[in-house]
PDB file of C-alpha atoms and ligand atoms in Angstrom:
ATOM      1  CA  MET R 100      -5.450 -20.182  -0.410  1.00  0.00           C
ATOM      2  CA  LYS R 101      -8.070 -16.966   0.539  1.00  0.00           C
ATOM      3  CA  TYR R 102      -6.000 -14.324   1.501  1.00  0.00           C
ATOM      4  CA  ILE R 103      -8.776 -11.334   1.970  1.00  0.00           C
ATOM      5  CA  LYS R 104     -11.370 -11.698   4.998  1.00  0.00           C
ATOM      6  CA  THR R 105     -13.741  -8.244   3.982  1.00  0.00           C
ATOM      7  CA  LEU R 106     -16.647  -7.245   6.780  1.00  0.00           C
ATOM      8  CA  ILE R 107     -19.545  -5.405   5.119  1.00  0.00           C
ATOM      9  CA  GLU R 108     -21.064  -3.434   7.544  1.00  0.00           C
ATOM     10  CA  PRO R 109     -22.740  -0.687   5.280  1.00  0.00           C
ATOM     11  CA  PRO R 110     -21.700   1.593   3.892  1.00  0.00           C
ATOM     12  CA  ILE R 111     -18.510   0.856   5.698  1.00  0.00           C
ATOM     13  CA  ALA R 112     -17.044  -2.680   3.841  1.00  0.00           C
ATOM     14  CA  THR R 113     -13.196  -3.567   5.836  1.00  0.00           C
ATOM     15  CA  ILE R 114     -10.942  -5.395   3.583  1.00  0.00           C
ATOM     16  CA  LYS R 115      -8.750  -7.232   6.387  1.00  0.00           C
ATOM     17  CA  ILE R 116      -5.284  -9.077   4.376  1.00  0.00           C
ATOM     18  CA  ASP R 117      -5.140 -11.872   6.025  1.00  0.00           C
ATOM     19  CA  ARG R 118      -1.249 -13.164   5.208  1.00  0.00           C
ATOM     20  CA  GLU R 119      -0.236 -12.887   8.909  1.00  0.00           C
ATOM     21  CA  SER R 120       2.639 -16.077   8.694  1.00  0.00           C
ATOM     22  CA  HIS R 121       4.483 -13.592   5.650  1.00  0.00           C
ATOM     23  CA  LEU R 122       3.772 -10.150   7.794  1.00  0.00           C
ATOM     24  CA  ASN R 123       1.232 -10.080   5.184  1.00  0.00           C
ATOM     25  CA  ALA R 124       3.766  -9.163   2.760  1.00  0.00           C
ATOM     26  CA  LEU R 125       2.608  -9.067  -1.008  1.00  0.00           C
ATOM     27  CA  ASN R 126       2.177 -12.358  -3.092  1.00  0.00           C
ATOM     28  CA  LEU R 127       0.655 -12.000  -6.885  1.00  0.00           C
ATOM     29  CA  GLU R 128      -1.650 -14.850  -6.012  1.00  0.00           C
ATOM     30  CA  LEU R 129      -2.746 -11.824  -2.665  1.00  0.00           C
ATOM     31  CA  ILE R 130      -2.480  -8.794  -5.376  1.00  0.00           C
ATOM     32  CA  LYS R 131      -5.191 -10.852  -7.431  1.00  0.00           C
ATOM     33  CA  GLN R 132      -7.372 -11.198  -4.880  1.00  0.00           C
ATOM     34  CA  LEU R 133      -7.458  -8.041  -3.223  1.00  0.00           C
ATOM     35  CA  SER R 134      -7.592  -6.635  -6.950  1.00  0.00           C
ATOM     36  CA  ASN R 135     -10.698  -8.949  -6.987  1.00  0.00           C
ATOM     37  CA  GLU R 136     -12.383  -7.944  -4.464  1.00  0.00           C
ATOM     38  CA  LEU R 137     -12.640  -4.211  -4.890  1.00  0.00           C
ATOM     39  CA  SER R 138     -14.040  -4.570  -8.024  1.00  0.00           C
ATOM     40  CA  ILE R 139     -16.983  -5.940  -6.589  1.00  0.00           C
ATOM     41  CA  ILE R 140     -16.992  -3.389  -3.856  1.00  0.00           C
ATOM     42  CA  GLU R 141     -16.457  -0.807  -6.503  1.00  0.00           C
ATOM     43  CA  SER R 142     -19.891  -1.784  -7.717  1.00  0.00           C
ATOM     44  CA  VAL R 143     -21.763  -2.098  -4.547  1.00  0.00           C
ATOM     45  CA  GLU R 144     -24.278   1.259  -3.824  1.00  0.00           C
ATOM     46  CA  ASN R 145     -24.295   0.644  -0.267  1.00  0.00           C
ATOM     47  CA  ILE R 146     -20.591   0.789   0.726  1.00  0.00           C
ATOM     48  CA  ARG R 147     -19.739   4.021   0.195  1.00  0.00           C
ATOM     49  CA  ALA R 148     -15.779   3.368   2.080  1.00  0.00           C
ATOM     50  CA  VAL R 149     -14.101   0.607   2.129  1.00  0.00           C
ATOM     51  CA  ILE R 150     -11.482   0.292   4.915  1.00  0.00           C
ATOM     52  CA  ILE R 151      -7.619  -1.726   4.207  1.00  0.00           C
ATOM     53  CA  MET R 152      -6.426  -3.273   6.663  1.00  0.00           C
ATOM     54  CA  GLY R 153      -3.506  -6.215   7.978  1.00  0.00           C
ATOM     55  CA  VAL R 154      -4.568  -9.427  10.264  1.00  0.00           C
ATOM     56  CA  GLY R 155      -2.549  -9.065  13.557  1.00  0.00           C
ATOM     57  CA  ASN R 156      -0.977  -6.448  15.327  1.00  0.00           C
ATOM     58  CA  LYS R 157       2.430  -6.981  13.792  1.00  0.00           C
ATOM     59  CA  ALA R 158       2.087  -6.208  10.193  1.00  0.00           C
ATOM     60  CA  PHE R 159      -0.406  -4.265   8.061  1.00  0.00           C
ATOM     61  CA  VAL R 160       2.425  -5.195   5.324  1.00  0.00           C
ATOM     62  CA  ALA R 161       5.614  -5.777   5.156  1.00  0.00           C
ATOM     63  CA  GLY R 162       5.920  -5.417   1.828  1.00  0.00           C
ATOM     64  CA  ALA R 163       5.784  -7.496  -1.944  1.00  0.00           C
ATOM     65  CA  ASP R 164       7.130 -10.268  -1.101  1.00  0.00           C
ATOM     66  CA  ILE R 165      10.444 -10.732  -1.286  1.00  0.00           C
ATOM     67  CA  LYS R 166      10.559 -14.557  -1.123  1.00  0.00           C
ATOM     68  CA  GLU R 167       8.662 -14.474  -4.700  1.00  0.00           C
ATOM     69  CA  PHE R 168      10.210 -12.155  -5.891  1.00  0.00           C
ATOM     70  CA  SER R 169      13.545 -13.748  -5.683  1.00  0.00           C
ATOM     71  CA  ASN R 170      12.900 -16.347  -7.968  1.00  0.00           C
ATOM     72  CA  TYR R 171      12.015 -13.432 -11.104  1.00  0.00           C
ATOM     73  CA  SER R 172      12.919 -13.210 -13.519  1.00  0.00           C
ATOM     74  CA  ILE R 173      14.491  -9.334 -14.812  1.00  0.00           C
ATOM     75  CA  THR R 174      11.256  -9.908 -17.502  1.00  0.00           C
ATOM     76  CA  GLN R 175       8.899 -11.084 -14.955  1.00  0.00           C
ATOM     77  CA  GLY R 176       9.820  -8.604 -11.602  1.00  0.00           C
ATOM     78  CA  GLU R 177       8.814  -5.580 -14.916  1.00  0.00           C
ATOM     79  CA  ALA R 178       5.726  -7.495 -15.485  1.00  0.00           C
ATOM     80  CA  LEU R 179       4.644  -8.232 -11.296  1.00  0.00           C
ATOM     81  CA  SER R 180       5.360  -4.218 -10.893  1.00  0.00           C
ATOM     82  CA  LYS R 181       3.310  -3.236 -14.032  1.00  0.00           C
ATOM     83  CA  LYS R 182       0.528  -5.953 -13.424  1.00  0.00           C
ATOM     84  CA  GLY R 183       0.745  -4.447  -9.531  1.00  0.00           C
ATOM     85  CA  GLN R 184       0.474  -1.050 -10.786  1.00  0.00           C
ATOM     86  CA  ASP R 185      -2.294  -1.772 -12.814  1.00  0.00           C
ATOM     87  CA  THR R 186      -4.486  -4.022 -11.110  1.00  0.00           C
ATOM     88  CA  LEU R 187      -4.351  -2.671  -7.688  1.00  0.00           C
ATOM     89  CA  PHE R 188      -1.953   0.456  -6.959  1.00  0.00           C
ATOM     90  CA  ASN R 189      -3.119   2.609  -9.874  1.00  0.00           C
ATOM     91  CA  LYS R 190      -7.310   1.062  -8.757  1.00  0.00           C
ATOM     92  CA  ILE R 191      -7.123   1.976  -5.397  1.00  0.00           C
ATOM     93  CA  GLU R 192      -5.809   5.488  -5.927  1.00  0.00           C
ATOM     94  CA  ASN R 193      -8.513   6.404  -8.506  1.00  0.00           C
ATOM     95  CA  PHE R 194     -11.509   3.881  -6.744  1.00  0.00           C
ATOM     96  CA  ASN R 195     -14.932   5.735  -6.536  1.00  0.00           C
ATOM     97  CA  LYS R 196     -14.846   5.819  -2.983  1.00  0.00           C
ATOM     98  CA  PRO R 197     -12.651   6.730  -0.669  1.00  0.00           C
ATOM     99  CA  ILE R 198     -10.690   3.555   0.816  1.00  0.00           C
ATOM    100  CA  ILE R 199      -8.494   4.164   4.223  1.00  0.00           C
ATOM    101  CA  ALA R 200      -5.170   2.619   5.058  1.00  0.00           C
ATOM    102  CA  ALA R 201      -5.341   1.326   9.255  1.00  0.00           C
ATOM    103  CA  ILE R 202      -2.212   0.853   9.212  1.00  0.00           C
ATOM    104  CA  ASN R 203      -1.712  -1.466  12.420  1.00  0.00           C
ATOM    105  CA  GLY R 204       1.768  -1.979  12.139  1.00  0.00           C
ATOM    106  CA  TYR R 205       4.757  -2.324   9.439  1.00  0.00           C
ATOM    107  CA  ALA R 206       4.300  -0.623   6.449  1.00  0.00           C
ATOM    108  CA  LEU R 207       7.410  -1.240   4.877  1.00  0.00           C
ATOM    109  CA  GLY R 208       8.360  -1.847   0.634  1.00  0.00           C
ATOM    110  CA  GLY R 209       5.298  -2.527  -1.009  1.00  0.00           C
ATOM    111  CA  GLY R 210       2.940  -2.742   1.977  1.00  0.00           C
ATOM    112  CA  LEU R 211       3.962   1.531   2.694  1.00  0.00           C
ATOM    113  CA  GLU R 212       3.036   2.026  -1.255  1.00  0.00           C
ATOM    114  CA  LEU R 213      -0.058  -0.161  -0.962  1.00  0.00           C
ATOM    115  CA  ALA R 214      -0.911   2.895   2.208  1.00  0.00           C
ATOM    116  CA  LEU R 215       0.275   5.688  -0.175  1.00  0.00           C
ATOM    117  CA  SER R 216      -2.272   4.477  -2.872  1.00  0.00           C
ATOM    118  CA  CYS R 217      -4.815   4.775   0.331  1.00  0.00           C
ATOM    119  CA  HIS R 218      -7.244   7.601   0.014  1.00  0.00           C
ATOM    120  CA  MET R 219      -6.314   8.021   3.315  1.00  0.00           C
ATOM    121  CA  ARG R 220      -4.260   7.212   6.208  1.00  0.00           C
ATOM    122  CA  VAL R 221      -4.342   6.473   9.972  1.00  0.00           C
ATOM    123  CA  ALA R 222      -1.527   4.284  12.397  1.00  0.00           C
ATOM    124  CA  SER R 223      -1.517   2.671  15.017  1.00  0.00           C
ATOM    125  CA  LYS R 224       1.468   3.813  17.439  1.00  0.00           C
ATOM    126  CA  ASN R 225       3.607   1.222  17.000  1.00  0.00           C
ATOM    127  CA  ALA R 226       3.341   1.110  12.975  1.00  0.00           C
ATOM    128  CA  LYS R 227       6.834   1.358  11.166  1.00  0.00           C
ATOM    129  CA  MET R 228       7.153   3.141   7.405  1.00  0.00           C
ATOM    130  CA  GLY R 229       9.795   3.248   5.047  1.00  0.00           C
ATOM    131  CA  LEU R 230      10.716   2.278   1.855  1.00  0.00           C
ATOM    132  CA  PRO R 231      13.924   0.379   2.355  1.00  0.00           C
ATOM    133  CA  GLU R 232      14.256  -0.836  -1.372  1.00  0.00           C
ATOM    134  CA  CYS R 233      16.711   0.853  -2.171  1.00  0.00           C
ATOM    135  CA  SER R 234      18.691  -0.791   1.120  1.00  0.00           C
ATOM    136  CA  LEU R 235      17.863  -4.286  -0.870  1.00  0.00           C
ATOM    137  CA  GLY R 236      19.543  -3.233  -4.707  1.00  0.00           C
ATOM    138  CA  LEU R 237      17.213  -1.597  -5.530  1.00  0.00           C
ATOM    139  CA  ILE R 238      14.024   1.363  -5.719  1.00  0.00           C
ATOM    140  CA  PRO R 239      10.606   1.715  -4.865  1.00  0.00           C
ATOM    141  CA  GLY R 240       8.862  -0.047  -7.924  1.00  0.00           C
ATOM    142  CA  TYR R 241       4.224   0.357  -6.654  1.00  0.00           C
ATOM    143  CA  GLY R 242       4.891   4.213  -6.914  1.00  0.00           C
ATOM    144  CA  GLY R 243       6.421   4.876  -4.032  1.00  0.00           C
ATOM    145  CA  THR R 244       8.899   7.164  -5.789  1.00  0.00           C
ATOM    146  CA  GLN R 245       5.693   9.170  -7.246  1.00  0.00           C
ATOM    147  CA  ARG R 246       3.374   8.843  -3.855  1.00  0.00           C
ATOM    148  CA  LEU R 247       5.797   9.533  -1.731  1.00  0.00           C
ATOM    149  CA  VAL R 248       6.590  12.921  -2.903  1.00  0.00           C
ATOM    150  CA  ARG R 249       3.318  14.011  -3.572  1.00  0.00           C
ATOM    151  CA  THR R 250       2.013  13.386   0.260  1.00  0.00           C
ATOM    152  CA  VAL R 251       5.500  14.823   2.366  1.00  0.00           C
ATOM    153  CA  GLY R 252       6.577  16.600  -0.469  1.00  0.00           C
ATOM    154  CA  ARG R 253      10.025  16.159  -1.752  1.00  0.00           C
ATOM    155  CA  THR R 254      12.293  16.779   1.328  1.00  0.00           C
ATOM    156  CA  GLN R 255      11.302  14.177   3.293  1.00  0.00           C
ATOM    157  CA  ALA R 256      10.532  11.707   0.515  1.00  0.00           C
ATOM    158  CA  THR R 257      14.067  12.219  -0.842  1.00  0.00           C
ATOM    159  CA  GLU R 258      15.591  11.516   2.833  1.00  0.00           C
ATOM    160  CA  MET R 259      12.819   8.152   3.479  1.00  0.00           C
ATOM    161  CA  ILE R 260      13.677   6.627   0.432  1.00  0.00           C
ATOM    162  CA  LEU R 261      17.579   7.069  -0.427  1.00  0.00           C
ATOM    163  CA  THR R 262      18.257   6.685   3.280  1.00  0.00           C
ATOM    164  CA  SER R 263      15.792   3.395   3.858  1.00  0.00           C
ATOM    165  CA  LYS R 264      14.879   5.417   7.394  1.00  0.00           C
ATOM    166  CA  ILE R 265      12.365   3.691   8.657  1.00  0.00           C
ATOM    167  CA  ILE R 266       9.336   6.247  10.727  1.00  0.00           C
ATOM    168  CA  ASP R 267       6.738   5.966  13.981  1.00  0.00           C
ATOM    169  CA  ALA R 268       3.810   6.765  13.740  1.00  0.00           C
ATOM    170  CA  ASP R 269       3.958  10.423  15.545  1.00  0.00           C
ATOM    171  CA  PHE R 270       7.028  11.693  13.246  1.00  0.00           C
ATOM    172  CA  ALA R 271       4.616  10.351  10.291  1.00  0.00           C
ATOM    173  CA  GLU R 272       1.661  12.713  11.448  1.00  0.00           C
ATOM    174  CA  LYS R 273       4.195  15.258  11.529  1.00  0.00           C
ATOM    175  CA  ILE R 274       4.806  15.157   8.170  1.00  0.00           C
ATOM    176  CA  GLY R 275       1.392  14.813   6.807  1.00  0.00           C
ATOM    177  CA  LEU R 276       2.287  11.039   5.930  1.00  0.00           C
ATOM    178  CA  ILE R 277      -1.090   9.832   7.912  1.00  0.00           C
ATOM    179  CA  ASN R 278      -3.864  11.553   8.854  1.00  0.00           C
ATOM    180  CA  LEU R 279      -4.552  10.375  12.240  1.00  0.00           C
ATOM    181  CA  GLN R 280      -2.652   7.976  14.800  1.00  0.00           C
ATOM    182  CA  SER R 281      -4.336   6.131  17.767  1.00  0.00           C
ATOM    183  CA  ASN R 282      -3.504   2.621  19.874  1.00  0.00           C
ATOM    184  CA  GLN R 283      -3.850   0.170  18.363  1.00  0.00           C
ATOM    185  CA  GLU R 284      -7.106  -1.727  20.219  1.00  0.00           C
ATOM    186  CA  GLU R 285      -9.045   1.526  18.753  1.00  0.00           C
ATOM    187  CA  LEU R 286      -7.352   1.734  15.000  1.00  0.00           C
ATOM    188  CA  LEU R 287     -10.268   0.005  13.586  1.00  0.00           C
ATOM    189  CA  LYS R 288     -12.447   2.997  15.410  1.00  0.00           C
ATOM    190  CA  LYS R 289     -10.547   5.797  14.132  1.00  0.00           C
ATOM    191  CA  ALA R 290     -10.345   4.721  11.082  1.00  0.00           C
ATOM    192  CA  THR R 291     -14.548   3.973  11.058  1.00  0.00           C
ATOM    193  CA  GLN R 292     -15.393   7.557  12.224  1.00  0.00           C
ATOM    194  CA  LEU R 293     -13.496   9.109   9.318  1.00  0.00           C
ATOM    195  CA  ALA R 294     -14.535   6.665   6.736  1.00  0.00           C
ATOM    196  CA  THR R 295     -18.296   8.074   8.386  1.00  0.00           C
ATOM    197  CA  SER R 296     -16.905  11.058   7.973  1.00  0.00           C
ATOM    198  CA  CYS R 297     -16.574  11.369   4.518  1.00  0.00           C
ATOM    199  CA  VAL R 298     -20.053   8.851   3.523  1.00  0.00           C
ATOM    200  CA  LYS R 299     -22.475  11.041   5.516  1.00  0.00           C
ATOM    201  CA  ASN R 300     -20.882  13.359   2.194  1.00  0.00           C
ATOM    202  CA  SER R 301     -22.662  13.027  -1.662  1.00  0.00           C
ATOM    203  CA  PRO R 302     -21.897   9.726  -2.932  1.00  0.00           C
ATOM    204  CA  LYS R 303     -21.189  11.580  -6.212  1.00  0.00           C
ATOM    205  CA  SER R 304     -19.516  14.043  -4.511  1.00  0.00           C
ATOM    206  CA  LEU R 305     -16.869  11.846  -2.935  1.00  0.00           C
ATOM    207  CA  GLU R 306     -16.033  10.227  -6.347  1.00  0.00           C
ATOM    208  CA  SER R 307     -15.648  13.927  -8.394  1.00  0.00           C
ATOM    209  CA  ALA R 308     -13.658  14.865  -5.847  1.00  0.00           C
ATOM    210  CA  ILE R 309     -11.504  11.962  -5.534  1.00  0.00           C
ATOM    211  CA  LYS R 310     -10.673  11.899  -9.786  1.00  0.00           C
ATOM    212  CA  CYS R 311     -10.294  16.349  -8.790  1.00  0.00           C
ATOM    213  CA  ILE R 312      -7.422  15.233  -5.923  1.00  0.00           C
ATOM    214  CA  ASN R 313      -5.446  12.861  -8.991  1.00  0.00           C
ATOM    215  CA  LYS R 314      -6.410  14.783 -11.606  1.00  0.00           C
ATOM    216  CA  ASN R 315      -2.451  15.887 -11.069  1.00  0.00           C
ATOM    217  CA  PHE R 316      -1.050  13.302 -10.857  1.00  0.00           C
ATOM    218  CA  ASP R 317       1.446  12.515 -13.575  1.00  0.00           C
ATOM    219  CA  GLN R 318       1.344   9.516 -14.360  1.00  0.00           C
ATOM    220  CA  GLU R 319       4.124   9.451 -16.746  1.00  0.00           C
ATOM    221  CA  GLY R 320       6.385   9.466 -13.692  1.00  0.00           C
ATOM    222  CA  LEU R 321       4.483   5.201 -12.783  1.00  0.00           C
ATOM    223  CA  THR R 322       6.211   4.359 -16.155  1.00  0.00           C
ATOM    224  CA  PHE R 323       9.545   6.213 -15.224  1.00  0.00           C
ATOM    225  CA  GLU R 324      10.017   4.041 -12.326  1.00  0.00           C
ATOM    226  CA  GLN R 325       8.818   1.339 -13.870  1.00  0.00           C
ATOM    227  CA  LYS R 326      11.819   1.294 -15.998  1.00  0.00           C
ATOM    228  CA  GLU R 327      14.386   2.536 -13.265  1.00  0.00           C
ATOM    229  CA  LEU R 328      13.454  -0.474 -11.655  1.00  0.00           C
ATOM    230  CA  VAL R 329      14.187  -2.616 -14.027  1.00  0.00           C
ATOM    231  CA  ASN R 330      17.901  -1.082 -14.377  1.00  0.00           C
ATOM    232  CA  CYS R 331      18.321  -1.683 -10.645  1.00  0.00           C
ATOM    233  CA  LEU R 332      16.939  -4.917 -11.522  1.00  0.00           C
ATOM    234  CA  GLU R 333      19.548  -5.836 -14.311  1.00  0.00           C
ATOM    235  CA  LEU R 334      22.427  -4.187 -11.781  1.00  0.00           C
ATOM    236  CA  MET R 335      21.657  -6.762  -9.323  1.00  0.00           C
ATOM    237  CA  SER R 336      21.448 -10.205  -8.701  1.00  0.00           C
ATOM    238  CA  LEU R 337      17.928 -10.866  -7.097  1.00  0.00           C
ATOM    239  CA  LYS R 338      19.616 -13.978  -5.257  1.00  0.00           C
ATOM    240  CA  ARG R 339      21.768 -11.142  -3.385  1.00  0.00           C
ATOM    241  CA  VAL R 340      18.173 -10.143  -2.540  1.00  0.00           C
ATOM    242  CA  PHE R 341      17.166 -12.677  -0.686  1.00  0.00           C
ATOM    243  CA  GLN R 342      20.205 -13.640   1.422  1.00  0.00           C
ATOM    244  CA  LEU R 343      20.193 -10.263   2.661  1.00  0.00           C
ATOM    245  CA  PHE R 344      17.195 -10.703   3.465  1.00  0.00           C
TER     246      PHE R 344
HETATM  247  N1  LIG A  12       7.873 -10.721   2.369  1.00  0.00           N
HETATM  248  C1  LIG A  12       8.272 -11.944   2.626  1.00  0.00           C
HETATM  249  N2  LIG A  12       8.000 -12.844   3.661  1.00  0.00           N
HETATM  250  C2  LIG A  12       8.703 -12.142   4.443  1.00  0.00           C
HETATM  251  C3  LIG A  12       8.152 -10.595   4.985  1.00  0.00           C
HETATM  252  C4  LIG A  12       8.633 -10.016   3.051  1.00  0.00           C
HETATM  253  N3  LIG A  12       8.576  -8.752   2.687  1.00  0.00           N
HETATM  254  N4  LIG A  12       8.620  -9.935   5.446  1.00  0.00           N
HETATM  255  C5  LIG A  12       8.448 -10.884   6.274  1.00  0.00           C
HETATM  256  N5  LIG A  12       8.412 -11.821   5.719  1.00  0.00           N
HETATM  257  C6  LIG A  12       8.753 -13.010   6.685  1.00  0.00           C
HETATM  258  C7  LIG A  12       9.704 -13.870   6.692  1.00  0.00           C
HETATM  259  O1  LIG A  12      10.549 -14.581   6.170  1.00  0.00           O
HETATM  260  C8  LIG A  12       8.975 -14.594   8.333  1.00  0.00           C
HETATM  261  O2  LIG A  12       8.136 -15.534   7.968  1.00  0.00           O
HETATM  262  P1  LIG A  12       9.538 -17.243   8.608  1.00  0.00           P
HETATM  263  O3  LIG A  12       8.615 -17.087   9.321  1.00  0.00           O
HETATM  264  O4  LIG A  12       8.582 -18.246   7.692  1.00  0.00           O
HETATM  265  O5  LIG A  12      11.046 -17.243   8.071  1.00  0.00           O
HETATM  266  C9  LIG A  12       7.671 -14.330   8.786  1.00  0.00           C
HETATM  267  O6  LIG A  12       7.990 -13.559   8.174  1.00  0.00           O
HETATM  268  C10 LIG A  12       8.683 -12.557   9.831  1.00  0.00           C
HETATM  269  O7  LIG A  12       9.000 -12.030   9.952  1.00  0.00           O
HETATM  270  P2  LIG A  12      10.693 -11.863  10.949  1.00  0.00           P
HETATM  271  O8  LIG A  12      10.605 -13.182  11.349  1.00  0.00           O
HETATM  272  O9  LIG A  12      12.235 -11.573   9.710  1.00  0.00           O
HETATM  273  O10 LIG A  12       9.820 -10.824  11.830  1.00  0.00           O
HETATM  274  P3  LIG A  12      10.160  -9.928  12.613  1.00  0.00           P
HETATM  275  O11 LIG A  12       9.830  -8.882  13.754  1.00  0.00           O
HETATM  276  O12 LIG A  12      12.140 -10.509  13.064  1.00  0.00           O
HETATM  277  O13 LIG A  12      10.735  -8.717  11.958  1.00  0.00           O
HETATM  278  C11 LIG A  12      10.570  -7.026   9.993  1.00  0.00           C
HETATM  279  C12 LIG A  12      10.004  -8.008  11.145  1.00  0.00           C
HETATM  280  C13 LIG A  12      11.337  -6.137  10.813  1.00  0.00           C
HETATM  281  C14 LIG A  12       9.168  -6.561   9.358  1.00  0.00           C
HETATM  282  C15 LIG A  12      11.022  -7.714   9.292  1.00  0.00           C
HETATM  283  O14 LIG A  12      10.252  -9.268   8.339  1.00  0.00           O
HETATM  284  C16 LIG A  12      11.589  -7.621   7.405  1.00  0.00           C
HETATM  285  O15 LIG A  12      12.601  -6.977   7.209  1.00  0.00           O
HETATM  286  N6  LIG A  12      11.143  -7.678   6.278  1.00  0.00           N
HETATM  287  C17 LIG A  12      10.934  -7.687   5.205  1.00  0.00           C
HETATM  288  C18 LIG A  12      10.840  -6.049   5.211  1.00  0.00           C
HETATM  289  C19 LIG A  12      11.118  -5.187   4.050  1.00  0.00           C
HETATM  290  O16 LIG A  12      12.199  -4.687   2.794  1.00  0.00           O
HETATM  291  N7  LIG A  12      10.710  -5.069   2.977  1.00  0.00           N
HETATM  292  C20 LIG A  12      10.246  -4.559   1.446  1.00  0.00           C
HETATM  293  C21 LIG A  12      10.338  -6.031   0.494  1.00  0.00           C
HETATM  294  S1  LIG A  12      10.858  -5.277  -0.709  1.00  0.00           S
HETATM  295  C22 LIG A  12       9.529  -5.049  -1.732  1.00  0.00           C
HETATM  296  O17 LIG A  12       8.153  -4.154  -1.448  1.00  0.00           O
HETATM  297  C23 LIG A  12       9.910  -3.893  -3.125  1.00  0.00           C
HETATM  298  C24 LIG A  12       9.187  -3.676  -3.840  1.00  0.00           C
HETATM  299  O18 LIG A  12       8.264  -2.377  -4.371  1.00  0.00           O
HETATM  300  C25 LIG A  12       9.488  -3.110  -5.207  1.00  0.00           C
END
């Protein structure tokens, strides 16, 4: 099954996550395909910026695939979190060209974590964003505890994570989680405008600036988050997550 559709219109590539029947939830195969697609784009010189969005008008990504996740052993859950971080989320964050998330609906759990890995975010007015993992007996496992704090500050991030609250585009803009919002029809246009404003600048400058912006990001925090996720997994039955859902 192919989960990724890419529209190449140099200097911008738009990657669409195409698993609409599951609100574009991230299963292992999708993570692998998205990672592979980025590896290809990384070395294409005339692509200078990337937009990631979900297919449909309901979801960017509604999280990690809970059904797939619920069948995993603790060791597999740990490996999933580590593999996702290494092969996709860190890759996006450290990409050599700007990546913009165009959040066209739900961005929950791993979906918001995916958007947080991107360098900038635009969201449609119907977007709903949150990290509901604590309500499932888990914690964010794809860098959410680290990247949300860094993006919106400790006060707002702590409230979002500990209460599992879901926020709309207005609030997300107010706290600096997104760069801008637009109506659903114009979302891709707005994301493209933002990408275009970047690509007029030198590619080497963009690459260097991204490296510098990420320089103080504490990788130890990501490893620590994975360990704490495993502690949560040990304390709960993954089956219960599935039933709750
Ligand atoms: N994983 C797998 N399938 C999902 C999914 C997910 N995260 N989210 C939605 N789907 C599937 C549903 O099972 C449903 O499929 P079926 O028709 O086969 O039953 C389909 O997508 C449509 O979903 P709903 O019928 O639920 O749509 P809705 O409009 O009623 O509700 C929603 C939308 C509020 C987003 C709801 O789907 C929902 O709450 N989804 C789960 C959100 C969530 O908890 N995400 C966090 C996951 S945990 C995580 O990401 C872990 C991590 O980082 C470690």
